[in-house]
Amino acid sequence: MKAILIDPFARTISEVEYDGDYKSIYGFIDCDTFDCVRIGFNDAAIFVDDEGLINDKEQEFFVWKGFDQPLAGKGLILGADEDGGAVSPELTVEEAKAHITWLNYMGGGVFMEVPK
């Protein structure tokens, strides 16, 4: 099924093929634990590194329009069916691009938007 990968290190947003196994999410977003952030497109969510803000990895950040907290590391957008199972998200890569702003961490809890 289709998924959308957000990579703030390369500053790319691309369509990827997701096999439906939740264990594959770890590989897509390079983490040991993940969490979901609902994004307001039907039942779509961004899967992100649950420890991205506290681990010792060098991080890059992005923000989703309408969700004001910076998100650390890569994100994977998936949709959900009425039973909570993963499905392809209804939004497109272009729609995702319109909702994402890349951030530079300036230190001390301060972020600065990367000019488009």
PDB file of C-alpha atoms in Angstrom:
ATOM      1  CA  MET A   1       0.000   0.000   0.000  1.00  0.00           C
ATOM      2  CA  LYS A   2       1.017   3.604  -0.477  1.00  0.00           C
ATOM      3  CA  ALA A   3       2.496   5.639   2.380  1.00  0.00           C
ATOM      4  CA  ILE A   4       4.184   9.052   2.471  1.00  0.00           C
ATOM      5  CA  LEU A   5       7.687   9.362   3.911  1.00  0.00           C
ATOM      6  CA  ILE A   6       8.804  12.698   5.364  1.00  0.00           C
ATOM      7  CA  ASP A   7      12.589  12.981   5.561  1.00  0.00           C
ATOM      8  CA  PRO A   8      13.767  16.209   7.241  1.00  0.00           C
ATOM      9  CA  PHE A   9      17.427  15.170   6.841  1.00  0.00           C
ATOM     10  CA  ALA A  10      17.150  15.185   3.024  1.00  0.00           C
ATOM     11  CA  ARG A  11      14.180  17.618   3.187  1.00  0.00           C
ATOM     12  CA  THR A  12      12.120  15.371   0.933  1.00  0.00           C
ATOM     13  CA  ILE A  13       8.565  14.093   0.948  1.00  0.00           C
ATOM     14  CA  SER A  14       7.966  11.022  -1.182  1.00  0.00           C
ATOM     15  CA  GLU A  15       5.593   8.163  -1.788  1.00  0.00           C
ATOM     16  CA  VAL A  16       6.828   4.773  -0.564  1.00  0.00           C
ATOM     17  CA  GLU A  17       5.412   1.270  -0.588  1.00  0.00           C
ATOM     18  CA  TYR A  18       4.377   0.013   2.870  1.00  0.00           C
ATOM     19  CA  ASP A  19       3.839  -3.743   3.322  1.00  0.00           C
ATOM     20  CA  GLY A  20       1.290  -3.446   6.147  1.00  0.00           C
ATOM     21  CA  ASP A  21       3.586  -4.907   8.826  1.00  0.00           C
ATOM     22  CA  TYR A  22       3.908  -2.460  11.736  1.00  0.00           C
ATOM     23  CA  LYS A  23       7.525  -3.614  12.213  1.00  0.00           C
ATOM     24  CA  SER A  24       8.375  -2.023   8.845  1.00  0.00           C
ATOM     25  CA  ILE A  25       7.536   1.412  10.298  1.00  0.00           C
ATOM     26  CA  TYR A  26      10.667   1.210  12.485  1.00  0.00           C
ATOM     27  CA  GLY A  27      12.838   0.919   9.386  1.00  0.00           C
ATOM     28  CA  PHE A  28      11.127   3.723   7.506  1.00  0.00           C
ATOM     29  CA  ILE A  29      11.580   6.207  10.352  1.00  0.00           C
ATOM     30  CA  ASP A  30      14.821   4.832  11.875  1.00  0.00           C
ATOM     31  CA  CYS A  31      13.610   4.364  15.458  1.00  0.00           C
ATOM     32  CA  ASP A  32      13.069   1.851  18.254  1.00  0.00           C
ATOM     33  CA  THR A  33       9.645   3.124  19.394  1.00  0.00           C
ATOM     34  CA  PHE A  34       7.058   5.173  17.542  1.00  0.00           C
ATOM     35  CA  ASP A  35       4.014   7.293  18.244  1.00  0.00           C
ATOM     36  CA  CYS A  36       1.214   8.658  16.029  1.00  0.00           C
ATOM     37  CA  VAL A  37       0.210  12.255  15.435  1.00  0.00           C
ATOM     38  CA  ARG A  38      -3.253  12.787  13.931  1.00  0.00           C
ATOM     39  CA  ILE A  39      -3.102  15.322  11.128  1.00  0.00           C
ATOM     40  CA  GLY A  40      -6.712  16.151  10.247  1.00  0.00           C
ATOM     41  CA  PHE A  41      -6.954  14.352   6.897  1.00  0.00           C
ATOM     42  CA  ASN A  42      -9.716  11.837   7.603  1.00  0.00           C
ATOM     43  CA  ASP A  43      -8.031   9.205   9.755  1.00  0.00           C
ATOM     44  CA  ALA A  44      -4.461   9.861   8.582  1.00  0.00           C
ATOM     45  CA  ALA A  45      -1.596  10.053  11.056  1.00  0.00           C
ATOM     46  CA  ILE A  46       2.139  10.660  10.990  1.00  0.00           C
ATOM     47  CA  PHE A  47       4.174   7.929  12.681  1.00  0.00           C
ATOM     48  CA  VAL A  48       7.232   9.512  14.340  1.00  0.00           C
ATOM     49  CA  ASP A  49      10.094   8.477  16.635  1.00  0.00           C
ATOM     50  CA  ASP A  50       8.584   8.470  20.129  1.00  0.00           C
ATOM     51  CA  GLU A  51      11.999   9.317  21.594  1.00  0.00           C
ATOM     52  CA  GLY A  52      13.012  11.769  18.857  1.00  0.00           C
ATOM     53  CA  LEU A  53      13.054  14.781  21.166  1.00  0.00           C
ATOM     54  CA  ILE A  54      15.019  13.075  23.951  1.00  0.00           C
ATOM     55  CA  ASN A  55      17.469  10.621  22.389  1.00  0.00           C
ATOM     56  CA  ASP A  56      21.104  11.375  21.608  1.00  0.00           C
ATOM     57  CA  LYS A  57      20.696  11.176  17.827  1.00  0.00           C
ATOM     58  CA  GLU A  58      21.496  14.217  15.736  1.00  0.00           C
ATOM     59  CA  GLN A  59      18.027  15.372  14.681  1.00  0.00           C
ATOM     60  CA  GLU A  60      16.303  17.391  12.026  1.00  0.00           C
ATOM     61  CA  PHE A  61      12.796  18.749  12.527  1.00  0.00           C
ATOM     62  CA  PHE A  62       9.582  19.618  10.729  1.00  0.00           C
ATOM     63  CA  VAL A  63       6.168  20.926  11.676  1.00  0.00           C
ATOM     64  CA  TRP A  64       2.776  19.978  10.212  1.00  0.00           C
ATOM     65  CA  LYS A  65       0.440  22.938   9.661  1.00  0.00           C
ATOM     66  CA  GLY A  66      -2.181  22.801  12.411  1.00  0.00           C
ATOM     67  CA  PHE A  67       0.050  20.795  14.779  1.00  0.00           C
ATOM     68  CA  ASP A  68       2.281  23.379  16.388  1.00  0.00           C
ATOM     69  CA  GLN A  69       4.808  21.114  18.108  1.00  0.00           C
ATOM     70  CA  PRO A  70       8.011  20.384  16.148  1.00  0.00           C
ATOM     71  CA  LEU A  71       8.381  16.752  15.131  1.00  0.00           C
ATOM     72  CA  ALA A  72      11.834  15.176  15.295  1.00  0.00           C
ATOM     73  CA  GLY A  73      13.257  12.829  12.707  1.00  0.00           C
ATOM     74  CA  LYS A  74      11.502  11.082   9.860  1.00  0.00           C
ATOM     75  CA  GLY A  75       7.740  10.623   9.665  1.00  0.00           C
ATOM     76  CA  LEU A  76       5.536   8.128   7.834  1.00  0.00           C
ATOM     77  CA  ILE A  77       1.968   9.083   6.899  1.00  0.00           C
ATOM     78  CA  LEU A  78      -0.609   6.291   6.828  1.00  0.00           C
ATOM     79  CA  GLY A  79      -4.379   6.237   6.846  1.00  0.00           C
ATOM     80  CA  ALA A  80      -6.620   4.050   9.007  1.00  0.00           C
ATOM     81  CA  ASP A  81      -9.779   2.094   8.275  1.00  0.00           C
ATOM     82  CA  GLU A  82     -12.817   1.949  10.580  1.00  0.00           C
ATOM     83  CA  ASP A  83     -11.194  -0.892  12.556  1.00  0.00           C
ATOM     84  CA  GLY A  84      -7.903   0.998  13.043  1.00  0.00           C
ATOM     85  CA  GLY A  85      -5.976  -0.999  10.450  1.00  0.00           C
ATOM     86  CA  ALA A  86      -3.446   0.742   8.229  1.00  0.00           C
ATOM     87  CA  VAL A  87      -4.515   1.839   4.754  1.00  0.00           C
ATOM     88  CA  SER A  88      -3.082   4.183   2.149  1.00  0.00           C
ATOM     89  CA  PRO A  89      -3.617   7.808   3.161  1.00  0.00           C
ATOM     90  CA  GLU A  90      -6.122   9.783   1.119  1.00  0.00           C
ATOM     91  CA  LEU A  91      -3.852  12.812   0.842  1.00  0.00           C
ATOM     92  CA  THR A  92      -1.258  13.171  -1.896  1.00  0.00           C
ATOM     93  CA  VAL A  93       2.442  13.944  -1.687  1.00  0.00           C
ATOM     94  CA  GLU A  94       1.677  17.435  -3.005  1.00  0.00           C
ATOM     95  CA  GLU A  95      -0.907  18.012  -0.252  1.00  0.00           C
ATOM     96  CA  ALA A  96       1.601  16.799   2.338  1.00  0.00           C
ATOM     97  CA  LYS A  97       4.252  19.181   0.967  1.00  0.00           C
ATOM     98  CA  ALA A  98       1.834  22.083   1.402  1.00  0.00           C
ATOM     99  CA  HIS A  99       1.425  21.235   5.112  1.00  0.00           C
ATOM    100  CA  ILE A 100       5.089  20.757   6.066  1.00  0.00           C
ATOM    101  CA  THR A 101       7.614  23.377   7.120  1.00  0.00           C
ATOM    102  CA  TRP A 102      11.236  22.367   7.707  1.00  0.00           C
ATOM    103  CA  LEU A 103      12.824  23.706  10.879  1.00  0.00           C
ATOM    104  CA  ASN A 104      16.372  24.401  11.984  1.00  0.00           C
ATOM    105  CA  TYR A 105      17.072  23.957  15.686  1.00  0.00           C
ATOM    106  CA  MET A 106      18.912  27.003  16.984  1.00  0.00           C
ATOM    107  CA  GLY A 107      19.441  25.668  20.540  1.00  0.00           C
ATOM    108  CA  GLY A 108      17.754  26.509  23.806  1.00  0.00           C
ATOM    109  CA  GLY A 109      14.366  25.296  22.574  1.00  0.00           C
ATOM    110  CA  VAL A 110      14.361  27.810  19.695  1.00  0.00           C
ATOM    111  CA  PHE A 111      13.473  26.766  16.131  1.00  0.00           C
ATOM    112  CA  MET A 112      13.674  28.774  12.930  1.00  0.00           C
ATOM    113  CA  GLU A 113      11.707  28.034   9.755  1.00  0.00           C
ATOM    114  CA  VAL A 114      13.769  27.104   6.717  1.00  0.00           C
ATOM    115  CA  PRO A 115      12.932  29.532   3.877  1.00  0.00           C
ATOM    116  CA  LYS A 116      11.040  27.896   1.003  1.00  0.00           C
TER     117      LYS A 116
END
